[in-house]
């Protein structure tokens, strides 16, 4: 469904991605693991059209979207939930959700999708008129996810969705990702909780200094000595 090939990306002279290739088959949860600065966010932003790669291709359902702007990528069904949540703090929960359905892809169904999101996330329904900036961190993460879903994506890239949340909220956010995947959503997951994300993932990649150094099923990487030492502290 998504197939990245030989992707390079630089910030000026600094190369952040070096020949990255990865696949996200339809219905998969794909985990991307790596230390700080390995290039995970750069990769997600390149796929999402926020950064322009200098080389390589990003095939989405057979079409090369490398270098396309983010509204085009998003309108083709590739959504992302950015690191740090980034809800509009002064807008209400409801207004934030509606912002997620501005593109032609989902605009005609915004009312139905809003109802669907408020049913799926009862906590957001209770707080629909409240300014998003007054929600707890976990609620803001749920809002960021729901806002992304308002655009009817077929694949969602989650960048550190559990960052800064309480252990209970971490569980809830990751359970939400699993539930969405069960409904058919293809998920790309960048997660600091390496063990958990590998357990959930049908496919996983280790990124080091902008390169893919290991890949396999989540279970294979969980049992890999290099992964166990470097990322699981075992
Ligand atoms: P983290 O987990 O810390 O977010 P990451 O794996 O997501 O790390 P990136 O944020 O993609 O890594 O960063 C990859 C490299 O690119 C790092 O060396 C980083 O310093 C550099 N980098 C990221 N953004 C920029 C930028 N806007 N300008 C210059 N260099 C950048």
Coordinates of C-alpha atoms and ligand atoms in Angstrom, one line a residue:
X1 CA 0.0 0.0 0.0
X2 CA 2.8 2.4 1.0
X3 CA 6.2 1.6 -0.3
X4 CA 9.2 3.9 0.4
X5 CA 12.3 3.4 -1.8
X6 CA 15.8 4.7 -1.3
X7 CA 14.7 7.9 0.4
X8 CA 17.3 10.7 1.1
X9 CA 16.5 13.8 2.9
X10 CA 18.8 16.6 4.1
X11 CA 18.6 19.8 6.2
X12 CA 21.2 21.9 4.4
X13 CA 24.4 19.9 4.6
X14 CA 23.1 17.5 7.3
X15 CA 21.7 14.3 5.9
X16 CA 18.7 13.1 8.0
X17 CA 17.6 10.1 5.8
X18 CA 20.0 8.0 3.8
X19 CA 18.5 5.5 1.4
X20 CA 15.5 4.5 3.5
X21 CA 13.2 1.9 2.2
X22 CA 10.2 0.5 3.9
X23 CA 6.8 -1.1 3.2
X24 CA 3.4 -0.7 5.0
X25 CA 1.1 -3.3 3.6
X26 CA -2.6 -2.7 3.8
X27 CA -4.0 -3.5 7.3
X28 CA -0.6 -3.6 9.0
X29 CA 0.8 -1.9 12.1
X30 CA 4.3 -0.9 11.1
X31 CA 6.7 0.2 13.9
X32 CA 9.6 2.4 13.4
X33 CA 12.1 2.3 16.2
X34 CA 15.3 4.4 16.7
X35 CA 17.2 6.6 19.1
X36 CA 16.6 10.3 19.4
X37 CA 17.8 12.0 16.2
X38 CA 17.7 8.8 14.1
X39 CA 15.4 10.3 11.6
X40 CA 11.9 8.9 12.5
X41 CA 10.1 12.3 12.5
X42 CA 11.9 13.3 9.3
X43 CA 10.7 10.1 7.7
X44 CA 7.1 10.7 8.7
X45 CA 7.2 14.3 7.6
X46 CA 8.7 13.3 4.3
X47 CA 6.0 10.8 3.6
X48 CA 3.4 13.3 4.8
X49 CA 4.6 15.9 2.3
X50 CA 5.9 18.4 4.9
X51 CA 9.5 17.9 3.8
X52 CA 10.8 17.3 0.3
X53 CA 13.1 14.3 -0.1
X54 CA 16.2 14.9 -2.3
X55 CA 16.1 11.4 -3.8
X56 CA 13.9 8.3 -3.8
X57 CA 10.2 7.4 -4.2
X58 CA 7.2 7.2 -2.0
X59 CA 4.7 5.0 -3.6
X60 CA 1.1 5.2 -2.3
X61 CA -1.2 2.7 -4.0
X62 CA 1.2 2.7 -6.9
X63 CA 1.5 6.5 -7.3
X64 CA 4.7 8.3 -6.5
X65 CA 3.8 11.1 -4.0
X66 CA 7.4 12.1 -3.1
X67 CA 7.6 15.9 -3.1
X68 CA 3.8 16.3 -3.2
X69 CA 2.5 18.9 -0.7
X70 CA 0.9 17.7 2.4
X71 CA -2.7 18.7 1.5
X72 CA -2.4 16.5 -1.6
X73 CA -1.0 13.6 0.3
X74 CA -3.6 14.0 3.0
X75 CA -6.4 14.2 0.4
X76 CA -5.1 10.8 -1.0
X77 CA -5.8 9.2 2.3
X78 CA -2.4 9.4 4.1
X79 CA -3.0 11.0 7.5
X80 CA -0.6 11.8 10.3
X81 CA -0.9 12.6 14.0
X82 CA 2.1 14.8 14.7
X83 CA 4.4 14.6 17.7
X84 CA 3.3 16.9 20.5
X85 CA -0.4 16.7 19.5
X86 CA -0.7 20.2 18.1
X87 CA -4.4 20.8 18.6
X88 CA -5.6 24.4 18.2
X89 CA -5.7 25.4 21.9
X90 CA -8.2 28.3 21.7
X91 CA -10.7 26.4 19.4
X92 CA -13.2 24.1 21.0
X93 CA -13.0 20.3 20.7
X94 CA -15.8 20.4 18.1
X95 CA -14.1 23.1 16.1
X96 CA -10.8 21.2 16.2
X97 CA -12.5 18.1 14.9
X98 CA -14.2 20.0 12.0
X99 CA -10.7 21.4 11.0
X100 CA -9.9 17.8 10.2
X101 CA -12.4 17.6 7.4
X102 CA -11.5 20.6 5.3
X103 CA -10.1 18.6 2.3
X104 CA -12.4 17.5 -0.5
X105 CA -11.9 13.8 0.4
X106 CA -14.1 14.0 3.5
X107 CA -15.7 17.4 3.5
X108 CA -19.1 16.2 2.3
X109 CA -19.4 13.8 5.2
X110 CA -18.1 16.1 8.0
X111 CA -21.4 16.0 10.0
X112 CA -21.5 12.2 9.9
X113 CA -17.9 11.9 10.8
X114 CA -18.2 14.4 13.6
X115 CA -21.0 12.2 15.1
X116 CA -18.9 9.1 14.5
X117 CA -15.9 10.6 16.4
X118 CA -18.0 11.8 19.3
X119 CA -19.4 8.3 19.6
X120 CA -16.0 6.7 19.3
X121 CA -14.4 9.1 21.9
X122 CA -17.1 9.8 24.6
X123 CA -14.6 11.8 26.5
X124 CA -14.5 14.3 23.6
X125 CA -18.3 14.3 23.4
X126 CA -18.5 15.3 27.0
X127 CA -16.1 18.2 26.3
X128 CA -17.1 19.2 22.8
X129 CA -17.6 22.8 23.7
X130 CA -14.5 23.2 25.8
X131 CA -11.3 24.9 24.5
X132 CA -8.9 22.2 23.4
X133 CA -6.0 23.8 25.3
X134 CA -7.8 23.1 28.6
X135 CA -7.9 19.3 27.9
X136 CA -5.5 16.9 29.7
X137 CA -2.6 15.6 27.7
X138 CA -4.3 12.3 27.0
X139 CA -7.5 14.0 26.0
X140 CA -5.5 16.2 23.6
X141 CA -3.9 13.1 22.1
X142 CA -7.3 11.5 21.6
X143 CA -8.5 14.8 20.0
X144 CA -5.5 14.9 17.6
X145 CA -6.2 11.3 16.6
X146 CA -9.9 12.0 16.1
X147 CA -9.2 15.1 14.1
X148 CA -7.0 13.1 11.8
X149 CA -9.7 10.5 11.4
X150 CA -12.2 13.2 10.4
X151 CA -10.2 13.3 7.1
X152 CA -11.1 9.6 6.4
X153 CA -7.5 8.4 6.1
X154 CA -6.6 4.9 5.0
X155 CA -3.2 5.0 6.6
X156 CA -2.2 7.0 9.7
X157 CA 1.3 7.8 10.9
X158 CA 1.4 8.3 14.6
X159 CA 4.5 10.1 15.8
X160 CA 5.2 9.4 19.5
X161 CA 1.5 9.3 20.5
X162 CA 2.2 8.4 24.1
X163 CA 4.9 10.9 24.7
X164 CA 4.4 12.6 28.1
X165 CA 1.3 10.7 29.1
X166 CA 0.5 8.9 32.3
X167 CA 0.9 5.1 32.1
X168 CA -2.9 4.6 32.1
X169 CA -3.2 7.0 29.2
X170 CA -0.4 5.4 27.3
X171 CA -2.3 2.1 27.5
X172 CA -5.5 3.8 26.3
X173 CA -3.8 5.6 23.4
X174 CA -2.1 2.4 22.2
X175 CA -5.4 0.5 22.6
X176 CA -7.0 3.1 20.4
X177 CA -4.4 2.5 17.7
X178 CA -5.0 -1.3 17.9
X179 CA -8.8 -0.8 17.8
X180 CA -8.5 1.5 14.7
X181 CA -6.2 -1.1 13.1
X182 CA -8.9 -3.7 13.6
X183 CA -11.3 -1.6 11.7
X184 CA -8.9 -1.8 8.7
X185 CA -6.8 1.3 9.2
X186 CA -3.1 0.8 8.2
X187 CA -0.9 2.3 11.0
X188 CA 2.7 3.5 11.0
X189 CA 3.8 3.8 14.6
X190 CA 6.8 5.7 16.0
X191 CA 6.8 5.0 19.7
X192 CA 9.3 5.4 22.6
X193 CA 7.8 2.3 24.2
X194 CA 9.8 0.0 22.0
X195 CA 8.8 -3.3 23.5
X196 CA 5.1 -2.4 23.3
X197 CA 5.3 -1.1 19.7
X198 CA 7.2 -4.2 18.5
X199 CA 4.6 -6.4 20.2
X200 CA 1.8 -4.7 18.3
X201 CA 3.7 -4.5 15.0
X202 CA 3.3 -7.0 12.2
X203 CA 6.4 -5.3 10.6
X204 CA 9.1 -3.2 12.1
X205 CA 12.2 -1.2 11.1
X206 CA 15.1 0.1 13.1
X207 CA 16.4 3.4 12.0
X208 CA 19.9 4.5 13.0
X209 CA 21.6 7.7 11.7
X210 CA 19.0 8.0 8.9
X211 CA 19.4 4.4 7.7
X212 CA 17.4 1.3 8.1
X213 CA 19.7 -1.1 9.9
X214 CA 17.3 -3.9 10.8
X215 CA 13.8 -5.0 9.7
X216 CA 11.5 -7.9 10.2
X217 CA 8.3 -8.8 12.0
X218 CA 7.8 -7.2 15.3
X219 CA 8.4 -10.6 17.0
X220 CA 11.7 -11.1 15.2
X221 CA 13.0 -7.7 16.3
X222 CA 11.8 -8.3 19.8
X223 CA 14.0 -11.3 19.9
X224 CA 17.0 -9.7 18.2
X225 CA 20.0 -9.4 20.5
X226 CA 21.0 -6.0 19.0
X227 CA 17.5 -4.6 19.6
X228 CA 17.3 -6.1 23.1
X229 CA 20.6 -4.4 24.0
X230 CA 20.1 -1.1 22.4
X231 CA 16.4 -0.4 22.9
X232 CA 15.1 -2.7 25.5
X233 CA 18.0 -2.5 28.0
X234 CA 18.2 -6.3 28.3
Ligands
LIG1 P1 13.4 12.3 18.1 O1 13.0 11.0 18.6 O2 14.4 13.0 18.9 O3 12.3 13.2 17.6 P2 13.9 11.5 15.4 O4 14.3 10.0 15.2 O5 12.5 11.7 15.1 O6 14.3 11.9 16.8 P3 14.5 13.6 13.5 O7 13.8 14.6 14.3 O8 13.9 13.1 12.3 O9 14.8 12.3 14.4 O10 16.0 14.1 13.3 C1 16.9 13.5 12.4 C2 18.2 14.4 12.3 O11 17.8 15.6 11.6 C3 18.7 14.8 13.6 O12 20.1 14.9 13.5 C4 18.2 16.3 13.8 O13 19.0 17.0 14.6 C5 18.1 16.7 12.4 N1 17.0 17.7 12.2 C6 15.7 17.5 12.4 N2 15.0 18.6 12.1 C7 15.9 19.5 11.6 C8 15.7 20.9 11.1 N3 14.6 21.5 11.0 N4 16.9 21.5 10.8 C9 18.1 20.9 10.8 N5 18.3 19.6 11.3 C10 17.2 18.9 11.7

